Coordinates of N, CA, C and O in Angstrom, one line a residue:
M5 N -9.6 2.3 35.0 CA -8.3 2.5 34.2 C -8.8 2.4 32.5 O -9.0 1.6 32.0
A6 N -8.2 3.7 32.4 CA -8.6 3.9 31.0 C -7.2 3.8 30.0 O -6.6 3.5 30.4
S7 N -7.9 2.9 29.1 CA -6.9 2.4 28.5 C -6.7 3.2 27.3 O -7.4 3.9 26.7
T8 N -5.3 3.1 26.7 CA -4.4 4.1 25.4 C -5.2 2.9 24.5 O -4.7 1.8 24.3
E9 N -4.8 3.9 22.9 CA -5.1 2.9 21.8 C -3.4 2.4 21.9 O -2.5 3.4 22.3
V10 N -3.3 1.3 21.3 CA -2.3 1.0 20.7 C -1.6 1.8 19.5 O -2.3 2.1 18.9
R11 N -0.6 2.2 19.4 CA 0.3 2.8 18.7 C 1.6 2.0 18.1 O 2.2 1.7 18.7
V12 N 1.7 1.6 16.4 CA 2.5 1.3 16.0 C 3.4 2.5 15.5 O 2.7 2.9 14.5
R13 N 4.8 2.4 15.2 CA 4.9 2.9 14.1 C 5.8 2.4 13.1 O 6.5 1.3 12.9
A14 N 5.2 3.2 11.7 CA 5.4 2.8 10.5 C 6.9 3.2 10.0 O 7.5 4.4 9.9
Y15 N 7.8 2.2 9.4 CA 8.7 2.5 8.9 C 10.1 3.4 10.0 O 10.7 4.1 9.4
G16 N 9.7 3.4 11.0 CA 10.1 4.0 12.2 C 9.9 5.5 12.0 O 10.8 6.2 13.0
L17 N 9.3 6.1 11.3 CA 8.6 7.3 11.2 C 7.5 8.1 11.7 O 7.7 8.6 12.5
V18 N 6.8 7.2 12.0 CA 5.6 7.8 11.9 C 4.6 6.7 12.8 O 4.7 5.4 12.8
D19 N 3.9 7.1 14.2 CA 3.4 6.7 14.9 C 1.6 6.5 14.3 O 1.4 7.7 14.0
F20 N 1.1 5.4 14.2 CA -0.2 5.2 13.6 C -0.9 4.2 14.7 O -0.6 3.6 15.4
T21 N -2.3 5.0 15.2 CA -3.4 4.1 15.6 C -3.6 3.2 14.5 O -3.2 3.3 13.7
R22 N -4.4 2.1 14.9 CA -4.9 1.3 13.9 C -6.0 1.9 13.1 O -5.7 1.3 11.9
R23 N -7.0 2.4 13.8 CA -8.0 3.4 12.5 C -7.2 4.0 11.8 O -7.2 4.2 10.7
G24 N -6.3 4.7 12.4 CA -5.5 5.7 11.5 C -4.3 5.3 10.5 O -4.2 5.6 9.3
Y25 N -4.0 4.0 10.8 CA -3.4 3.5 9.4 C -4.5 2.8 8.7 O -4.0 2.6 7.4
L26 N -5.6 2.0 9.0 CA -6.7 1.8 7.9 C -6.7 2.6 6.9 O -7.1 2.4 5.7
V27 N -6.8 3.7 7.7 CA -7.7 5.1 6.6 C -6.7 5.5 5.9 O -6.8 5.2 4.6
T28 N -5.1 5.5 5.9 CA -4.2 6.1 5.1 C -4.1 4.9 4.2 O -4.2 4.9 3.1
Q29 N -4.3 3.5 4.3 CA -4.1 2.4 4.0 C -5.4 2.4 2.4 O -5.2 2.0 1.4
A30 N -6.3 2.5 3.5 CA -7.7 2.9 2.3 C -7.6 3.9 0.8 O -7.2 3.2 0.0
V31 N -6.5 4.6 1.6 CA -6.5 5.7 0.2 C -5.2 5.5 -0.5 O -5.2 5.4 -1.6
V32 N -4.4 4.6 -0.1 CA -3.5 4.3 -0.7 C -3.5 3.2 -1.6 O -3.6 3.0 -2.7
L33 N -4.2 2.0 -0.9 CA -4.8 0.9 -1.7 C -5.6 1.4 -2.9 O -5.6 0.7 -4.2
G34 N -6.6 2.2 -2.7 CA -7.6 2.8 -3.6 C -7.0 3.4 -5.0 O -7.3 3.3 -6.2
V35 N -6.1 4.7 -4.7 CA -5.2 5.4 -5.6 C -3.9 3.8 -6.7 O -4.6 4.2 -7.7
T36 N -3.6 2.9 -6.1 CA -2.9 2.3 -6.7 C -4.3 1.3 -7.6 O -3.3 1.4 -8.8
V37 N -5.1 1.3 -7.1 CA -6.0 0.1 -7.8 C -6.3 1.1 -8.8 O -6.5 0.6 -10.2
L38 N -6.7 2.4 -8.7 CA -6.9 3.4 -9.8 C -6.3 3.7 -11.3 O -6.4 3.2 -12.2
L39 N -4.7 3.6 -10.5 CA -4.0 3.6 -11.5 C -3.4 2.3 -12.1 O -3.3 2.1 -13.3
L40 N -3.3 1.2 -11.3 CA -3.7 -0.5 -12.1 C -4.6 -0.3 -13.1 O -4.3 -0.7 -14.1
V41 N -5.8 0.3 -12.9 CA -6.9 0.2 -13.9 C -6.5 0.9 -15.3 O -6.3 0.9 -16.1
G42 N -5.8 2.1 -14.9 CA -5.6 3.2 -15.9 C -4.4 2.6 -16.7 O -4.7 2.8 -17.9
A43 N -3.7 1.8 -15.9 CA -2.1 1.4 -16.9 C -3.0 0.2 -17.8 O -2.7 0.0 -18.7
W44 N -4.1 -0.7 -16.8 CA -4.7 -1.9 -17.8 C -5.2 -0.9 -19.3 O -5.5 -1.8 -20.1
L45 N -5.9 0.0 -18.6 CA -6.6 0.5 -20.2 C -5.8 1.3 -21.0 O -6.1 1.3 -22.0
W46 N -4.8 2.0 -20.3 CA -4.0 2.7 -21.7 C -2.8 1.7 -22.5 O -2.2 1.3 -21.1
K47 N -3.0 1.7 -23.6 CA -2.2 0.9 -24.3 C -0.9 2.0 -25.1 O -1.5 2.7 -25.5
P48 N 0.2 2.2 -24.3 CA 1.2 3.5 -24.9 C 1.6 2.9 -26.6 O 1.8 1.3 -26.8
T49 N 1.5 4.0 -27.1 CA 1.9 3.7 -28.6 C 3.0 4.6 -28.8 O 3.2 5.7 -28.3
G50 N 3.7 4.6 -30.2 CA 5.0 5.4 -30.5 C 6.0 5.5 -29.5 O 6.2 4.6 -29.3
I51 N 6.5 6.5 -29.4 CA 7.7 6.6 -28.5 C 7.5 6.2 -27.1 O 8.4 5.7 -26.6
W52 N 6.1 6.4 -26.3 CA 5.8 5.7 -25.4 C 6.0 4.2 -25.0 O 6.5 3.7 -24.3
A53 N 5.7 3.5 -26.0 CA 5.7 2.3 -26.0 C 7.3 1.6 -26.2 O 7.9 0.4 -25.8
S54 N 8.4 2.7 -26.9 CA 9.6 2.0 -26.6 C 10.5 2.4 -24.9 O 11.1 1.9 -25.1
N55 N 9.7 2.9 -24.3 CA 10.3 3.5 -22.7 C 9.8 2.0 -21.9 O 8.4 2.0 -22.1
F56 N 10.7 1.4 -21.6 CA 10.4 -0.2 -20.7 C 9.8 0.0 -19.6 O 8.5 -0.4 -19.4
L57 N 9.4 1.3 -19.0 CA 8.4 1.7 -18.0 C 7.1 1.6 -18.3 O 6.2 1.2 -17.7
F58 N 7.0 2.7 -19.3 CA 5.5 2.6 -20.0 C 5.1 1.5 -20.6 O 3.7 1.0 -20.7
A59 N 5.9 0.8 -21.3 CA 5.2 -0.2 -21.9 C 4.9 -1.7 -20.9 O 4.4 -2.3 -21.1
N60 N 5.5 -1.5 -19.3 CA 5.0 -2.5 -18.4 C 4.7 -2.1 -17.3 O 4.8 -2.4 -16.0
L61 N 3.9 -0.4 -17.7 CA 3.4 -0.1 -16.3 C 2.3 -0.5 -15.7 O 1.9 -0.5 -14.3
F62 N 1.4 -1.4 -16.2 CA 0.6 -2.7 -15.5 C 0.9 -3.3 -14.7 O 0.6 -3.3 -13.2
W63 N 2.4 -4.1 -15.0 CA 3.0 -4.9 -13.9 C 3.4 -4.5 -13.3 O 3.5 -4.7 -11.9
F64 N 4.1 -3.0 -13.2 CA 4.7 -2.2 -12.3 C 3.6 -2.0 -10.9 O 4.0 -2.1 -9.9
F65 N 2.4 -1.4 -11.3 CA 1.5 -1.2 -10.5 C 1.2 -2.6 -10.0 O 0.4 -2.6 -8.7
L66 N 1.1 -3.5 -10.9 CA 0.4 -4.8 -10.0 C 1.2 -5.1 -8.9 O 1.0 -5.5 -7.9
V67 N 2.6 -4.9 -8.8 CA 4.0 -5.4 -7.8 C 3.6 -4.4 -7.0 O 3.3 -5.2 -5.5
I68 N 3.4 -3.1 -7.0 CA 3.1 -2.1 -6.1 C 2.3 -2.8 -5.4 O 1.8 -2.5 -4.0
L69 N 1.1 -2.9 -5.9 CA -0.4 -3.4 -5.0 C -0.2 -4.6 -4.1 O -0.4 -4.5 -2.9
I70 N 0.4 -5.9 -4.9 CA 1.0 -7.0 -3.8 C 1.5 -6.6 -2.7 O 1.6 -6.8 -1.6
L71 N 2.8 -5.5 -3.2 CA 3.7 -5.5 -1.7 C 3.1 -4.3 -0.8 O 2.8 -4.5 0.3
E72 N 1.8 -3.3 -1.6 CA 1.1 -2.8 -0.4 C 0.4 -4.0 0.4 O 0.0 -3.5 1.8
L73 N -0.2 -4.8 -0.3 CA -1.2 -5.9 0.7 C -0.6 -6.5 1.7 O -0.9 -7.1 2.8
V74 N 0.7 -6.9 1.2 CA 1.3 -7.6 2.3 C 2.3 -6.9 3.7 O 2.4 -6.9 4.5
E75 N 2.2 -5.4 2.9 CA 2.6 -4.5 4.0 C 1.5 -4.4 5.2 O 1.7 -4.5 6.0
T76 N 0.3 -4.4 4.1 CA -0.8 -4.0 5.5 C -1.4 -5.5 6.7 O -1.3 -5.4 7.2
G77 N -0.8 -6.4 5.9 CA -0.8 -7.7 6.2 C 0.1 -7.6 7.9 O 0.0 -8.3 8.9
V78 N 1.4 -7.4 7.6 CA 2.6 -7.3 8.4 C 2.3 -5.9 9.8 O 2.5 -6.4 10.6
M79 N 1.8 -5.2 8.6 CA 1.5 -4.1 10.0 C 0.5 -4.4 10.7 O 0.1 -4.0 12.4
L80 N -0.9 -5.0 10.2 CA -1.8 -5.7 11.2 C -1.3 -6.4 12.2 O -1.9 -6.0 13.2
R81 N -0.8 -7.5 11.4 CA 0.1 -8.2 12.7 C 0.6 -7.5 13.9 O 0.9 -8.1 15.0
K82 N 1.7 -6.7 13.8 CA 2.3 -5.8 14.5 C 1.2 -4.9 15.8 O 1.9 -5.5 16.5
F83 N 0.1 -4.8 15.3 CA -1.1 -4.0 15.8 C -1.6 -5.0 17.0 O -1.4 -4.9 18.2
D84 N -2.0 -6.4 16.2 CA -2.1 -7.4 17.4 C -0.9 -8.0 18.3 O -1.4 -8.1 19.5
L85 N 0.3 -8.2 17.8 CA 1.3 -8.4 18.9 C 1.0 -7.7 19.9 O 1.6 -7.7 21.1
K86 N 1.3 -6.0 19.4 CA 1.3 -5.1 20.1 C 0.2 -5.1 21.4 O 0.4 -4.8 23.1
K87 N -0.8 -5.7 21.3 CA -2.2 -5.4 21.9 C -1.8 -6.7 22.7 O -2.5 -6.4 23.9
R88 N -1.5 -7.6 22.4 CA -1.6 -8.8 23.5 C -0.6 -8.6 24.2 O -0.5 -9.3 25.5
A89 N 0.4 -7.8 24.1 CA 1.8 -7.8 24.9 C 1.4 -7.2 26.2 O 2.0 -6.8 26.9
R90 N 0.4 -6.4 25.9 CA -0.4 -5.4 27.3 C -0.3 -6.0 28.3 O -1.4 -6.8 28.6

């Protein structure tokens, strides 16, 4: 009997295999880390510093990174639960 790969639907939109999800998350987390480092190195001056978003860009990307890590944990748990239910 051939076993099929476990598939989990993310956000109710996209079916992922565990491998496909991990590849996608590796890219997303990599880009987020690059943006976080860029925001840490870039200090806005002039009119950029007066904008709330640009003045707090590092913190926004840090929150996004934390939320992505939480989402990764939740999705990996979904994969494990679905695999055990088989």
